[in-house]
Amino acid sequence: MRHAENKLEPATRLLDLRFTYIPAAATDIAATWRRFGFDPCVNKQRRELLRNSITGPATALIAS
């Protein structure tokens, strides 16, 4: 986890003139996920691997 902390930029303070408020309704959630490396195809592959490695009622807990 230490490596991830090093890559983060310092937080912008609310009173900083460079801070720009963006309402939640104006954000693009898909773009945010992509910016942090989420790929739905890779996630689907991970779910399939997990589903194949687990047997029994626990497989119902894995979203499809």
PDB file of N, CA, C and O in Angstrom:
ATOM      1  N   MET A   1       0.807  -1.188   0.000  1.00  0.00           N
ATOM      2  CA  MET A   1       0.000   0.000   0.000  1.00  0.00           C
ATOM      3  C   MET A   1       0.858   1.263   0.000  1.00  0.00           C
ATOM      4  O   MET A   1       0.422   2.294  -0.410  1.00  0.00           O
ATOM      5  N   ARG A   2       2.081   1.163   0.463  1.00  0.00           N
ATOM      6  CA  ARG A   2       2.945   2.327   0.504  1.00  0.00           C
ATOM      7  C   ARG A   2       3.209   2.899  -0.884  1.00  0.00           C
ATOM      8  O   ARG A   2       3.293   4.096  -1.068  1.00  0.00           O
ATOM      9  N   HIS A   3       3.338   2.019  -1.876  1.00  0.00           N
ATOM     10  CA  HIS A   3       3.620   2.499  -3.226  1.00  0.00           C
ATOM     11  C   HIS A   3       2.463   3.342  -3.764  1.00  0.00           C
ATOM     12  O   HIS A   3       2.674   4.318  -4.448  1.00  0.00           O
ATOM     13  N   ALA A   4       1.232   2.948  -3.454  1.00  0.00           N
ATOM     14  CA  ALA A   4       0.066   3.706  -3.921  1.00  0.00           C
ATOM     15  C   ALA A   4       0.021   5.082  -3.271  1.00  0.00           C
ATOM     16  O   ALA A   4      -0.370   6.057  -3.889  1.00  0.00           O
ATOM     17  N   GLU A   5       0.435   5.165  -2.013  1.00  0.00           N
ATOM     18  CA  GLU A   5       0.420   6.441  -1.308  1.00  0.00           C
ATOM     19  C   GLU A   5       1.398   7.426  -1.936  1.00  0.00           C
ATOM     20  O   GLU A   5       1.140   8.620  -1.973  1.00  0.00           O
ATOM     21  N   ASN A   6       2.512   6.931  -2.459  1.00  0.00           N
ATOM     22  CA  ASN A   6       3.515   7.804  -3.049  1.00  0.00           C
ATOM     23  C   ASN A   6       3.023   8.441  -4.339  1.00  0.00           C
ATOM     24  O   ASN A   6       3.472   9.507  -4.716  1.00  0.00           O
ATOM     25  N   LYS A   7       2.096   7.807  -5.043  1.00  0.00           N
ATOM     26  CA  LYS A   7       1.625   8.306  -6.318  1.00  0.00           C
ATOM     27  C   LYS A   7       0.492   9.320  -6.171  1.00  0.00           C
ATOM     28  O   LYS A   7       0.155   9.997  -7.118  1.00  0.00           O
ATOM     29  N   LEU A   8      -0.089   9.414  -4.998  1.00  0.00           N
ATOM     30  CA  LEU A   8      -1.201  10.332  -4.796  1.00  0.00           C
ATOM     31  C   LEU A   8      -0.709  11.769  -4.742  1.00  0.00           C
ATOM     32  O   LEU A   8       0.352  12.062  -4.221  1.00  0.00           O
ATOM     33  N   GLU A   9      -1.502  12.654  -5.298  1.00  0.00           N
ATOM     34  CA  GLU A   9      -1.177  14.070  -5.232  1.00  0.00           C
ATOM     35  C   GLU A   9      -1.696  14.627  -3.912  1.00  0.00           C
ATOM     36  O   GLU A   9      -2.668  14.116  -3.354  1.00  0.00           O
ATOM     37  N   PRO A  10      -1.085  15.678  -3.398  1.00  0.00           N
ATOM     38  CA  PRO A  10      -1.584  16.266  -2.157  1.00  0.00           C
ATOM     39  C   PRO A  10      -3.009  16.790  -2.339  1.00  0.00           C
ATOM     40  O   PRO A  10      -3.379  17.253  -3.419  1.00  0.00           O
ATOM     41  N   ALA A  11      -3.788  16.697  -1.294  1.00  0.00           N
ATOM     42  CA  ALA A  11      -5.177  17.153  -1.349  1.00  0.00           C
ATOM     43  C   ALA A  11      -5.229  18.665  -1.538  1.00  0.00           C
ATOM     44  O   ALA A  11      -4.408  19.409  -1.021  1.00  0.00           O
ATOM     45  N   THR A  12      -6.206  19.108  -2.295  1.00  0.00           N
ATOM     46  CA  THR A  12      -6.420  20.539  -2.486  1.00  0.00           C
ATOM     47  C   THR A  12      -7.349  21.036  -1.385  1.00  0.00           C
ATOM     48  O   THR A  12      -8.390  20.446  -1.137  1.00  0.00           O
ATOM     49  N   ARG A  13      -6.985  22.087  -0.755  1.00  0.00           N
ATOM     50  CA  ARG A  13      -7.811  22.655   0.312  1.00  0.00           C
ATOM     51  C   ARG A  13      -9.017  23.375  -0.276  1.00  0.00           C
ATOM     52  O   ARG A  13      -8.962  23.912  -1.379  1.00  0.00           O
ATOM     53  N   LEU A  14     -10.111  23.390   0.450  1.00  0.00           N
ATOM     54  CA  LEU A  14     -11.333  24.036  -0.028  1.00  0.00           C
ATOM     55  C   LEU A  14     -11.164  25.536  -0.231  1.00  0.00           C
ATOM     56  O   LEU A  14     -11.798  26.131  -1.104  1.00  0.00           O
ATOM     57  N   LEU A  15     -10.322  26.143   0.562  1.00  0.00           N
ATOM     58  CA  LEU A  15     -10.122  27.591   0.447  1.00  0.00           C
ATOM     59  C   LEU A  15      -9.057  27.970  -0.577  1.00  0.00           C
ATOM     60  O   LEU A  15      -8.835  29.153  -0.834  1.00  0.00           O
ATOM     61  N   ASP A  16      -8.414  26.975  -1.170  1.00  0.00           N
ATOM     62  CA  ASP A  16      -7.419  27.224  -2.204  1.00  0.00           C
ATOM     63  C   ASP A  16      -8.131  27.740  -3.456  1.00  0.00           C
ATOM     64  O   ASP A  16      -9.147  27.202  -3.881  1.00  0.00           O
ATOM     65  N   LEU A  17      -7.622  28.804  -4.062  1.00  0.00           N
ATOM     66  CA  LEU A  17      -8.255  29.398  -5.235  1.00  0.00           C
ATOM     67  C   LEU A  17      -8.231  28.462  -6.447  1.00  0.00           C
ATOM     68  O   LEU A  17      -9.011  28.607  -7.378  1.00  0.00           O
ATOM     69  N   ARG A  18      -7.335  27.467  -6.436  1.00  0.00           N
ATOM     70  CA  ARG A  18      -7.284  26.508  -7.542  1.00  0.00           C
ATOM     71  C   ARG A  18      -8.367  25.434  -7.428  1.00  0.00           C
ATOM     72  O   ARG A  18      -8.611  24.706  -8.374  1.00  0.00           O
ATOM     73  N   PHE A  19      -9.019  25.339  -6.270  1.00  0.00           N
ATOM     74  CA  PHE A  19     -10.063  24.337  -6.061  1.00  0.00           C
ATOM     75  C   PHE A  19     -11.301  24.704  -6.874  1.00  0.00           C
ATOM     76  O   PHE A  19     -11.764  25.832  -6.852  1.00  0.00           O
ATOM     77  N   THR A  20     -11.808  23.736  -7.612  1.00  0.00           N
ATOM     78  CA  THR A  20     -13.023  23.929  -8.396  1.00  0.00           C
ATOM     79  C   THR A  20     -14.038  22.894  -7.962  1.00  0.00           C
ATOM     80  O   THR A  20     -13.790  21.695  -8.063  1.00  0.00           O
ATOM     81  N   TYR A  21     -15.170  23.361  -7.469  1.00  0.00           N
ATOM     82  CA  TYR A  21     -16.226  22.442  -7.041  1.00  0.00           C
ATOM     83  C   TYR A  21     -16.960  21.897  -8.260  1.00  0.00           C
ATOM     84  O   TYR A  21     -17.347  22.645  -9.157  1.00  0.00           O
ATOM     85  N   ILE A  22     -17.128  20.586  -8.299  1.00  0.00           N
ATOM     86  CA  ILE A  22     -17.884  19.941  -9.367  1.00  0.00           C
ATOM     87  C   ILE A  22     -19.012  19.153  -8.710  1.00  0.00           C
ATOM     88  O   ILE A  22     -18.751  18.241  -7.923  1.00  0.00           O
ATOM     89  N   PRO A  23     -20.263  19.501  -8.998  1.00  0.00           N
ATOM     90  CA  PRO A  23     -21.379  18.774  -8.403  1.00  0.00           C
ATOM     91  C   PRO A  23     -21.359  17.305  -8.823  1.00  0.00           C
ATOM     92  O   PRO A  23     -20.926  16.965  -9.928  1.00  0.00           O
ATOM     93  N   ALA A  24     -21.807  16.432  -7.955  1.00  0.00           N
ATOM     94  CA  ALA A  24     -21.803  15.002  -8.227  1.00  0.00           C
ATOM     95  C   ALA A  24     -22.594  14.665  -9.487  1.00  0.00           C
ATOM     96  O   ALA A  24     -22.212  13.779 -10.247  1.00  0.00           O
ATOM     97  N   ALA A  25     -23.671  15.381  -9.730  1.00  0.00           N
ATOM     98  CA  ALA A  25     -24.503  15.114 -10.910  1.00  0.00           C
ATOM     99  C   ALA A  25     -23.765  15.424 -12.212  1.00  0.00           C
ATOM    100  O   ALA A  25     -24.135  14.928 -13.269  1.00  0.00           O
ATOM    101  N   ALA A  26     -22.714  16.232 -12.138  1.00  0.00           N
ATOM    102  CA  ALA A  26     -21.976  16.614 -13.343  1.00  0.00           C
ATOM    103  C   ALA A  26     -20.750  15.739 -13.580  1.00  0.00           C
ATOM    104  O   ALA A  26     -20.005  15.974 -14.527  1.00  0.00           O
ATOM    105  N   THR A  27     -20.527  14.723 -12.746  1.00  0.00           N
ATOM    106  CA  THR A  27     -19.349  13.876 -12.907  1.00  0.00           C
ATOM    107  C   THR A  27     -19.656  12.691 -13.806  1.00  0.00           C
ATOM    108  O   THR A  27     -20.793  12.239 -13.904  1.00  0.00           O
ATOM    109  N   ASP A  28     -18.642  12.193 -14.467  1.00  0.00           N
ATOM    110  CA  ASP A  28     -18.758  11.016 -15.314  1.00  0.00           C
ATOM    111  C   ASP A  28     -18.115   9.848 -14.558  1.00  0.00           C
ATOM    112  O   ASP A  28     -16.888   9.725 -14.514  1.00  0.00           O
ATOM    113  N   ILE A  29     -18.953   9.014 -13.969  1.00  0.00           N
ATOM    114  CA  ILE A  29     -18.462   7.918 -13.135  1.00  0.00           C
ATOM    115  C   ILE A  29     -17.610   6.954 -13.951  1.00  0.00           C
ATOM    116  O   ILE A  29     -16.557   6.504 -13.486  1.00  0.00           O
ATOM    117  N   ALA A  30     -18.028   6.634 -15.162  1.00  0.00           N
ATOM    118  CA  ALA A  30     -17.265   5.700 -15.998  1.00  0.00           C
ATOM    119  C   ALA A  30     -15.864   6.240 -16.283  1.00  0.00           C
ATOM    120  O   ALA A  30     -14.881   5.504 -16.250  1.00  0.00           O
ATOM    121  N   ALA A  31     -15.762   7.536 -16.553  1.00  0.00           N
ATOM    122  CA  ALA A  31     -14.454   8.146 -16.816  1.00  0.00           C
ATOM    123  C   ALA A  31     -13.575   8.094 -15.569  1.00  0.00           C
ATOM    124  O   ALA A  31     -12.368   7.865 -15.668  1.00  0.00           O
ATOM    125  N   THR A  32     -14.172   8.280 -14.418  1.00  0.00           N
ATOM    126  CA  THR A  32     -13.416   8.210 -13.165  1.00  0.00           C
ATOM    127  C   THR A  32     -12.865   6.808 -12.961  1.00  0.00           C
ATOM    128  O   THR A  32     -11.694   6.636 -12.622  1.00  0.00           O
ATOM    129  N   TRP A  33     -13.692   5.789 -13.154  1.00  0.00           N
ATOM    130  CA  TRP A  33     -13.230   4.405 -13.009  1.00  0.00           C
ATOM    131  C   TRP A  33     -12.111   4.112 -14.004  1.00  0.00           C
ATOM    132  O   TRP A  33     -11.120   3.467 -13.659  1.00  0.00           O
ATOM    133  N   ARG A  34     -12.258   4.549 -15.258  1.00  0.00           N
ATOM    134  CA  ARG A  34     -11.213   4.317 -16.256  1.00  0.00           C
ATOM    135  C   ARG A  34      -9.912   5.000 -15.854  1.00  0.00           C
ATOM    136  O   ARG A  34      -8.820   4.453 -16.038  1.00  0.00           O
ATOM    137  N   ARG A  35     -10.024   6.214 -15.305  1.00  0.00           N
ATOM    138  CA  ARG A  35      -8.828   6.960 -14.905  1.00  0.00           C
ATOM    139  C   ARG A  35      -8.035   6.213 -13.834  1.00  0.00           C
ATOM    140  O   ARG A  35      -6.817   6.293 -13.781  1.00  0.00           O
ATOM    141  N   PHE A  36      -8.720   5.430 -13.010  1.00  0.00           N
ATOM    142  CA  PHE A  36      -8.046   4.674 -11.965  1.00  0.00           C
ATOM    143  C   PHE A  36      -7.762   3.232 -12.368  1.00  0.00           C
ATOM    144  O   PHE A  36      -7.436   2.401 -11.543  1.00  0.00           O
ATOM    145  N   GLY A  37      -7.913   2.923 -13.681  1.00  0.00           N
ATOM    146  CA  GLY A  37      -7.483   1.634 -14.193  1.00  0.00           C
ATOM    147  C   GLY A  37      -8.523   0.536 -14.243  1.00  0.00           C
ATOM    148  O   GLY A  37      -8.191  -0.607 -14.534  1.00  0.00           O
ATOM    149  N   PHE A  38      -9.790   0.834 -13.980  1.00  0.00           N
ATOM    150  CA  PHE A  38     -10.824  -0.198 -14.029  1.00  0.00           C
ATOM    151  C   PHE A  38     -11.136  -0.539 -15.473  1.00  0.00           C
ATOM    152  O   PHE A  38     -11.377   0.337 -16.298  1.00  0.00           O
ATOM    153  N   ASP A  39     -11.126  -1.819 -15.763  1.00  0.00           N
ATOM    154  CA  ASP A  39     -11.457  -2.308 -17.098  1.00  0.00           C
ATOM    155  C   ASP A  39     -12.519  -3.391 -16.933  1.00  0.00           C
ATOM    156  O   ASP A  39     -12.245  -4.439 -16.352  1.00  0.00           O
ATOM    157  N   PRO A  40     -13.739  -3.163 -17.419  1.00  0.00           N
ATOM    158  CA  PRO A  40     -14.807  -4.135 -17.200  1.00  0.00           C
ATOM    159  C   PRO A  40     -14.503  -5.507 -17.787  1.00  0.00           C
ATOM    160  O   PRO A  40     -14.919  -6.520 -17.233  1.00  0.00           O
ATOM    161  N   CYS A  41     -13.754  -5.577 -18.885  1.00  0.00           N
ATOM    162  CA  CYS A  41     -13.415  -6.879 -19.472  1.00  0.00           C
ATOM    163  C   CYS A  41     -12.504  -7.670 -18.537  1.00  0.00           C
ATOM    164  O   CYS A  41     -12.698  -8.867 -18.326  1.00  0.00           O
ATOM    165  N   VAL A  42     -11.518  -6.991 -17.969  1.00  0.00           N
ATOM    166  CA  VAL A  42     -10.606  -7.659 -17.034  1.00  0.00           C
ATOM    167  C   VAL A  42     -11.375  -8.068 -15.780  1.00  0.00           C
ATOM    168  O   VAL A  42     -11.167  -9.155 -15.240  1.00  0.00           O
ATOM    169  N   ASN A  43     -12.283  -7.214 -15.322  1.00  0.00           N
ATOM    170  CA  ASN A  43     -13.075  -7.535 -14.139  1.00  0.00           C
ATOM    171  C   ASN A  43     -13.946  -8.761 -14.394  1.00  0.00           C
ATOM    172  O   ASN A  43     -14.103  -9.608 -13.521  1.00  0.00           O
ATOM    173  N   LYS A  44     -14.500  -8.877 -15.600  1.00  0.00           N
ATOM    174  CA  LYS A  44     -15.314 -10.039 -15.946  1.00  0.00           C
ATOM    175  C   LYS A  44     -14.465 -11.306 -15.922  1.00  0.00           C
ATOM    176  O   LYS A  44     -14.894 -12.347 -15.418  1.00  0.00           O
ATOM    177  N   GLN A  45     -13.232 -11.222 -16.413  1.00  0.00           N
ATOM    178  CA  GLN A  45     -12.326 -12.365 -16.388  1.00  0.00           C
ATOM    179  C   GLN A  45     -12.000 -12.763 -14.948  1.00  0.00           C
ATOM    180  O   GLN A  45     -11.944 -13.943 -14.621  1.00  0.00           O
ATOM    181  N   ARG A  46     -11.784 -11.778 -14.077  1.00  0.00           N
ATOM    182  CA  ARG A  46     -11.504 -12.068 -12.666  1.00  0.00           C
ATOM    183  C   ARG A  46     -12.677 -12.783 -12.015  1.00  0.00           C
ATOM    184  O   ARG A  46     -12.490 -13.725 -11.246  1.00  0.00           O
ATOM    185  N   ARG A  47     -13.901 -12.317 -12.308  1.00  0.00           N
ATOM    186  CA  ARG A  47     -15.086 -12.968 -11.737  1.00  0.00           C
ATOM    187  C   ARG A  47     -15.203 -14.408 -12.209  1.00  0.00           C
ATOM    188  O   ARG A  47     -15.530 -15.292 -11.432  1.00  0.00           O
ATOM    189  N   GLU A  48     -14.928 -14.647 -13.486  1.00  0.00           N
ATOM    190  CA  GLU A  48     -14.997 -16.005 -14.018  1.00  0.00           C
ATOM    191  C   GLU A  48     -13.967 -16.911 -13.350  1.00  0.00           C
ATOM    192  O   GLU A  48     -14.265 -18.046 -12.991  1.00  0.00           O
ATOM    193  N   LEU A  49     -12.733 -16.410 -13.189  1.00  0.00           N
ATOM    194  CA  LEU A  49     -11.705 -17.194 -12.503  1.00  0.00           C
ATOM    195  C   LEU A  49     -12.109 -17.501 -11.071  1.00  0.00           C
ATOM    196  O   LEU A  49     -11.942 -18.623 -10.587  1.00  0.00           O
ATOM    197  N   LEU A  50     -12.652 -16.513 -10.393  1.00  0.00           N
ATOM    198  CA  LEU A  50     -13.098 -16.708  -9.023  1.00  0.00           C
ATOM    199  C   LEU A  50     -14.247 -17.700  -8.965  1.00  0.00           C
ATOM    200  O   LEU A  50     -14.267 -18.602  -8.137  1.00  0.00           O
ATOM    201  N   ARG A  51     -15.193 -17.555  -9.876  1.00  0.00           N
ATOM    202  CA  ARG A  51     -16.351 -18.454  -9.911  1.00  0.00           C
ATOM    203  C   ARG A  51     -15.909 -19.898 -10.175  1.00  0.00           C
ATOM    204  O   ARG A  51     -16.431 -20.837  -9.595  1.00  0.00           O
ATOM    205  N   ASN A  52     -14.924 -20.064 -11.056  1.00  0.00           N
ATOM    206  CA  ASN A  52     -14.440 -21.404 -11.383  1.00  0.00           C
ATOM    207  C   ASN A  52     -13.628 -22.020 -10.254  1.00  0.00           C
ATOM    208  O   ASN A  52     -13.534 -23.235 -10.155  1.00  0.00           O
ATOM    209  N   SER A  53     -13.022 -21.187  -9.421  1.00  0.00           N
ATOM    210  CA  SER A  53     -12.195 -21.713  -8.332  1.00  0.00           C
ATOM    211  C   SER A  53     -13.006 -22.016  -7.072  1.00  0.00           C
ATOM    212  O   SER A  53     -12.529 -22.724  -6.200  1.00  0.00           O
ATOM    213  N   ILE A  54     -14.230 -21.509  -6.992  1.00  0.00           N
ATOM    214  CA  ILE A  54     -15.074 -21.727  -5.817  1.00  0.00           C
ATOM    215  C   ILE A  54     -16.229 -22.644  -6.204  1.00  0.00           C
ATOM    216  O   ILE A  54     -16.822 -22.485  -7.259  1.00  0.00           O
ATOM    217  N   THR A  55     -16.532 -23.571  -5.334  1.00  0.00           N
ATOM    218  CA  THR A  55     -17.667 -24.457  -5.593  1.00  0.00           C
ATOM    219  C   THR A  55     -18.671 -24.325  -4.454  1.00  0.00           C
ATOM    220  O   THR A  55     -18.332 -23.861  -3.377  1.00  0.00           O
ATOM    221  N   GLY A  56     -19.872 -24.719  -4.710  1.00  0.00           N
ATOM    222  CA  GLY A  56     -20.905 -24.713  -3.665  1.00  0.00           C
ATOM    223  C   GLY A  56     -21.696 -23.429  -3.634  1.00  0.00           C
ATOM    224  O   GLY A  56     -21.702 -22.645  -4.583  1.00  0.00           O
ATOM    225  N   PRO A  57     -22.395 -23.187  -2.505  1.00  0.00           N
ATOM    226  CA  PRO A  57     -23.287 -22.026  -2.410  1.00  0.00           C
ATOM    227  C   PRO A  57     -22.550 -20.678  -2.426  1.00  0.00           C
ATOM    228  O   PRO A  57     -23.156 -19.657  -2.660  1.00  0.00           O
ATOM    229  N   ALA A  58     -21.260 -20.676  -2.204  1.00  0.00           N
ATOM    230  CA  ALA A  58     -20.507 -19.414  -2.208  1.00  0.00           C
ATOM    231  C   ALA A  58     -20.506 -18.778  -3.601  1.00  0.00           C
ATOM    232  O   ALA A  58     -20.325 -17.570  -3.731  1.00  0.00           O
ATOM    233  N   THR A  59     -20.705 -19.560  -4.659  1.00  0.00           N
ATOM    234  CA  THR A  59     -20.688 -18.992  -6.014  1.00  0.00           C
ATOM    235  C   THR A  59     -21.847 -18.039  -6.229  1.00  0.00           C
ATOM    236  O   THR A  59     -21.779 -17.154  -7.075  1.00  0.00           O
ATOM    237  N   ALA A  60     -22.930 -18.190  -5.464  1.00  0.00           N
ATOM    238  CA  ALA A  60     -24.082 -17.287  -5.587  1.00  0.00           C
ATOM    239  C   ALA A  60     -23.741 -15.879  -5.118  1.00  0.00           C
ATOM    240  O   ALA A  60     -24.402 -14.919  -5.491  1.00  0.00           O
ATOM    241  N   LEU A  61     -22.693 -15.736  -4.314  1.00  0.00           N
ATOM    242  CA  LEU A  61     -22.296 -14.429  -3.801  1.00  0.00           C
ATOM    243  C   LEU A  61     -21.537 -13.608  -4.834  1.00  0.00           C
ATOM    244  O   LEU A  61     -21.384 -12.400  -4.683  1.00  0.00           O
ATOM    245  N   ILE A  62     -21.052 -14.236  -5.895  1.00  0.00           N
ATOM    246  CA  ILE A  62     -20.279 -13.549  -6.916  1.00  0.00           C
ATOM    247  C   ILE A  62     -21.232 -12.980  -7.948  1.00  0.00           C
ATOM    248  O   ILE A  62     -21.994 -13.704  -8.568  1.00  0.00           O
ATOM    249  N   ALA A  63     -21.194 -11.666  -8.125  1.00  0.00           N
ATOM    250  CA  ALA A  63     -22.082 -11.015  -9.105  1.00  0.00           C
ATOM    251  C   ALA A  63     -21.692 -11.433 -10.509  1.00  0.00           C
ATOM    252  O   ALA A  63     -20.516 -11.620 -10.813  1.00  0.00           O
ATOM    253  N   SER A  64     -22.666 -11.552 -11.363  1.00  0.00           N
ATOM    254  CA  SER A  64     -22.359 -11.930 -12.741  1.00  0.00           C
ATOM    255  C   SER A  64     -22.322 -10.743 -13.652  1.00  0.00           C
ATOM    256  O   SER A  64     -22.545  -9.652 -13.335  1.00  0.00           O
TER     257      SER A  64
END
